[in-house]
Amino acid sequence: MNGWGWVAFAYATAYGSLAVFAGSIAWRIRNTRRSIGETE
Amino acid sequence: MQAQTLNRRWPWVAIVLSLTIAFVFAMISPAADSLQGFERVRIMYVHVPAAWLAYLAFFVTFGGSVGYLITRNLRWDRIAAASAEIGVYFTGLAIALGMIWGKSTWGVWWTWDARLTLTAIMFFVYLGYLALRRTTDDSVLRAGRAAVLGVLGAVQIPLVHFSVIWWRGLHQGPSVVRADGPAIQDPLMLTALIVGVLAFTVVYVSLMVKRIELIHLEDRKAAIDQSIERPVAGEAVTVPDLGGSS
Amino acid sequence: MTTGFWHQVTAVINRDLLRERRRGDVLWITIPFGAIALLLVPLAIGTDAILLRQIGPGMYWVIVMLFGVLVAVGKASSETLPQQDASALLGLDPAAGFVGRAASATLLLLIFETVVGLVAVGLYDVSIVGVPWLIITLLIVAIGLALLGTLTGSIVNSTSAGTALVPLLVAPLSVPLLLGATQSYEGLRLGHSILSWVLLMAAVVLVVAIIGVLTARPLQET
């Protein structure tokens, strides 16, 4: 794999995992809001 | 409604904006200093910021732990907990990017150099902290225990740091292997690096805001769950008729 | 209990050692566990004498770190909550409780180190070198690991965590002890000075002892 390939791999890992991590927080916030809304 | 939505959404916007700027800088900065074309150095523009955040988040968890032990205010515990979860993510990312750098440069996924090994150890300290938090439901109990572990872990880290560096210092081979990559001195490349660090710091703060918001919501939900009257199991169970005199 | 601090510490030590004499967890469980671990390794990686002599010291210290800490855990978790409440009501200073438990764990760890050490000498042909400093190393490691295990045991206390949480928490924090011990042994074998490593391990002991004593009361009150 040439230089750009490795760079792409690294950035995909970084931004991809960050999207998943941030997304999981957003998802949990949404779910918790919903379940509070249901019981309130 | 508009104001409320912006209120809630600004962290995500901040993350996307700052990372876009950092990405642009990373891609347009020159890839060579004194060496021939060296695209892989761009990996440093995400690896170094991730490692920086790993240590920052750790420090904030330490600060939150101390803050809780002194004030007994749960707000400090929330900061410590949120920072630990975000920190474990960035530590893992720093390790992954360090491994990608190592594989691309020396052909091995792991080099036992001091910094990489240290980051791996820190990863497990974080994991242990999160594992401990999961074992206790009572928020006050959990906060106290986690705070002590937070202080213990943080104070031990410098000692771990020295021990690993001394250890590696004894085994330095002819090729000095630096997992943190080449020393970046070209000012334009340095700019990309600094922009990356700033951007990731914005990401950290945004994630903290959201993660603490989640903690607040979960606390509210827990409080509601406890106060709701639910039918007790006993109502569903009838007394068995044993046929004798009641 | 209105007796002095060190009197309380002695009382805790006596209680712990009496408990060990009765139940024998360390003698019958933890030491054999460490010993069989040393036995299993050559089965897995090969019995070549040169290889074993090379990895012997390192394997020994890793086993001490991972399994030896269980000695300290046993002390903390064998106290049930009612027993701890009773101690508190009787006026036991939590710091004295911590120091006492760490001290008894140190003693038991020294026994663990010695017995498992003899097994390592036998199975791996590890040579015993630099005896006065070696003993100092064994002592410092025992004290440091006992302190780490006791403090971590109090943190994890009475949770549904299972027995693996304390070793998990202690393992990364024991790295300075592990490196200090292994490098000290290597240094003694090669005739180098090991003072800096001994001082590093002593620093670990000091730091953990201070934190343990300072947080003993806050932990009890949570």
JSON list of C-alpha atoms in Angstrom, two decimals, chain A residues 2-4 6-7 9-11 13-19 21-26 28-33 35-36 39-40, chain B residues 8 12 19 23 26-27 39-40 42-43 45-46 85-86 89 93 97 100 103-104 207 210-211 213-214 217-218 220-221 224 228:
[
{"chain": "A", "resi": 2, "resn": "ASN", "atom": "CA", "xyz": [1.42, 3.35, -0.94]},
{"chain": "A", "resi": 3, "resn": "GLY", "atom": "CA", "xyz": [1.59, 6.46, 1.22]},
{"chain": "A", "resi": 4, "resn": "TRP", "atom": "CA", "xyz": [-1.84, 7.83, 0.33]},
{"chain": "A", "resi": 6, "resn": "TRP", "atom": "CA", "xyz": [-2.12, 4.43, 4.51]},
{"chain": "A", "resi": 7, "resn": "VAL", "atom": "CA", "xyz": [-3.23, 8.02, 5.01]},
{"chain": "A", "resi": 9, "resn": "PHE", "atom": "CA", "xyz": [-6.76, 4.12, 6.10]},
{"chain": "A", "resi": 10, "resn": "ALA", "atom": "CA", "xyz": [-5.76, 6.26, 9.06]},
{"chain": "A", "resi": 11, "resn": "TYR", "atom": "CA", "xyz": [-8.26, 9.03, 8.38]},
{"chain": "A", "resi": 13, "resn": "THR", "atom": "CA", "xyz": [-10.30, 4.96, 11.05]},
{"chain": "A", "resi": 14, "resn": "ALA", "atom": "CA", "xyz": [-10.17, 8.27, 12.86]},
{"chain": "A", "resi": 15, "resn": "TYR", "atom": "CA", "xyz": [-13.22, 9.96, 11.39]},
{"chain": "A", "resi": 16, "resn": "GLY", "atom": "CA", "xyz": [-15.21, 6.77, 11.06]},
{"chain": "A", "resi": 17, "resn": "SER", "atom": "CA", "xyz": [-14.73, 5.75, 14.67]},
{"chain": "A", "resi": 18, "resn": "LEU", "atom": "CA", "xyz": [-15.43, 9.27, 15.84]},
{"chain": "A", "resi": 19, "resn": "ALA", "atom": "CA", "xyz": [-18.69, 9.27, 13.91]},
{"chain": "A", "resi": 21, "resn": "PHE", "atom": "CA", "xyz": [-18.69, 7.21, 19.02]},
{"chain": "A", "resi": 22, "resn": "ALA", "atom": "CA", "xyz": [-20.42, 10.57, 18.70]},
{"chain": "A", "resi": 23, "resn": "GLY", "atom": "CA", "xyz": [-23.38, 8.88, 17.08]},
{"chain": "A", "resi": 24, "resn": "SER", "atom": "CA", "xyz": [-23.72, 6.48, 19.98]},
{"chain": "A", "resi": 25, "resn": "ILE", "atom": "CA", "xyz": [-23.91, 9.40, 22.40]},
{"chain": "A", "resi": 26, "resn": "ALA", "atom": "CA", "xyz": [-26.51, 11.13, 20.26]},
{"chain": "A", "resi": 28, "resn": "ARG", "atom": "CA", "xyz": [-28.42, 7.29, 23.69]},
{"chain": "A", "resi": 29, "resn": "ILE", "atom": "CA", "xyz": [-29.53, 10.85, 24.34]},
{"chain": "A", "resi": 30, "resn": "ARG", "atom": "CA", "xyz": [-32.42, 10.46, 21.96]},
{"chain": "A", "resi": 31, "resn": "ASN", "atom": "CA", "xyz": [-33.50, 7.16, 23.47]},
{"chain": "A", "resi": 32, "resn": "THR", "atom": "CA", "xyz": [-33.31, 8.42, 27.02]},
{"chain": "A", "resi": 33, "resn": "ARG", "atom": "CA", "xyz": [-35.28, 11.55, 26.08]},
{"chain": "A", "resi": 35, "resn": "SER", "atom": "CA", "xyz": [-38.28, 7.06, 27.48]},
{"chain": "A", "resi": 36, "resn": "ILE", "atom": "CA", "xyz": [-38.51, 10.03, 29.83]},
{"chain": "A", "resi": 39, "resn": "THR", "atom": "CA", "xyz": [-43.29, 8.16, 31.43]},
{"chain": "A", "resi": 40, "resn": "GLU", "atom": "CA", "xyz": [-43.72, 11.84, 32.16]},
{"chain": "B", "resi": 8, "resn": "ARG", "atom": "CA", "xyz": [-28.78, 21.17, 21.51]},
{"chain": "B", "resi": 12, "resn": "TRP", "atom": "CA", "xyz": [-22.30, 18.46, 16.66]},
{"chain": "B", "resi": 19, "resn": "LEU", "atom": "CA", "xyz": [-12.68, 18.56, 11.82]},
{"chain": "B", "resi": 23, "resn": "PHE", "atom": "CA", "xyz": [-8.75, 17.95, 7.42]},
{"chain": "B", "resi": 26, "resn": "ALA", "atom": "CA", "xyz": [-3.83, 18.26, 6.83]},
{"chain": "B", "resi": 27, "resn": "MET", "atom": "CA", "xyz": [-4.33, 17.63, 3.17]},
{"chain": "B", "resi": 39, "resn": "GLU", "atom": "CA", "xyz": [2.66, 11.46, 2.46]},
{"chain": "B", "resi": 40, "resn": "ARG", "atom": "CA", "xyz": [2.39, 9.23, 5.51]},
{"chain": "B", "resi": 42, "resn": "ARG", "atom": "CA", "xyz": [-0.22, 13.28, 7.42]},
{"chain": "B", "resi": 43, "resn": "ILE", "atom": "CA", "xyz": [-1.13, 10.43, 9.75]},
{"chain": "B", "resi": 45, "resn": "TYR", "atom": "CA", "xyz": [-1.99, 15.18, 12.05]},
{"chain": "B", "resi": 46, "resn": "VAL", "atom": "CA", "xyz": [-4.60, 12.87, 13.58]},
{"chain": "B", "resi": 85, "resn": "GLU", "atom": "CA", "xyz": [-15.44, 7.51, 28.57]},
{"chain": "B", "resi": 86, "resn": "ILE", "atom": "CA", "xyz": [-14.30, 10.04, 26.00]},
{"chain": "B", "resi": 89, "resn": "TYR", "atom": "CA", "xyz": [-12.11, 6.30, 23.09]},
{"chain": "B", "resi": 93, "resn": "LEU", "atom": "CA", "xyz": [-7.83, 5.77, 18.67]},
{"chain": "B", "resi": 97, "resn": "LEU", "atom": "CA", "xyz": [-3.32, 5.28, 14.65]},
{"chain": "B", "resi": 100, "resn": "ILE", "atom": "CA", "xyz": [-1.15, 2.14, 11.52]},
{"chain": "B", "resi": 103, "resn": "LYS", "atom": "CA", "xyz": [2.79, -0.88, 10.15]},
{"chain": "B", "resi": 104, "resn": "SER", "atom": "CA", "xyz": [3.19, 1.60, 7.32]},
{"chain": "B", "resi": 207, "resn": "LEU", "atom": "CA", "xyz": [-18.37, 15.58, 23.29]},
{"chain": "B", "resi": 210, "resn": "LYS", "atom": "CA", "xyz": [-23.13, 16.06, 25.12]},
{"chain": "B", "resi": 211, "resn": "ARG", "atom": "CA", "xyz": [-21.90, 13.24, 27.33]},
{"chain": "B", "resi": 213, "resn": "GLU", "atom": "CA", "xyz": [-26.11, 16.02, 29.05]},
{"chain": "B", "resi": 214, "resn": "LEU", "atom": "CA", "xyz": [-26.62, 12.28, 28.66]},
{"chain": "B", "resi": 217, "resn": "LEU", "atom": "CA", "xyz": [-30.88, 12.63, 31.33]},
{"chain": "B", "resi": 218, "resn": "GLU", "atom": "CA", "xyz": [-30.02, 9.21, 32.70]},
{"chain": "B", "resi": 220, "resn": "ARG", "atom": "CA", "xyz": [-33.52, 12.04, 35.59]},
{"chain": "B", "resi": 221, "resn": "LYS", "atom": "CA", "xyz": [-34.76, 8.79, 34.12]},
{"chain": "B", "resi": 224, "resn": "ILE", "atom": "CA", "xyz": [-38.47, 8.88, 37.59]},
{"chain": "B", "resi": 228, "resn": "ILE", "atom": "CA", "xyz": [-43.23, 5.44, 39.68]}
]
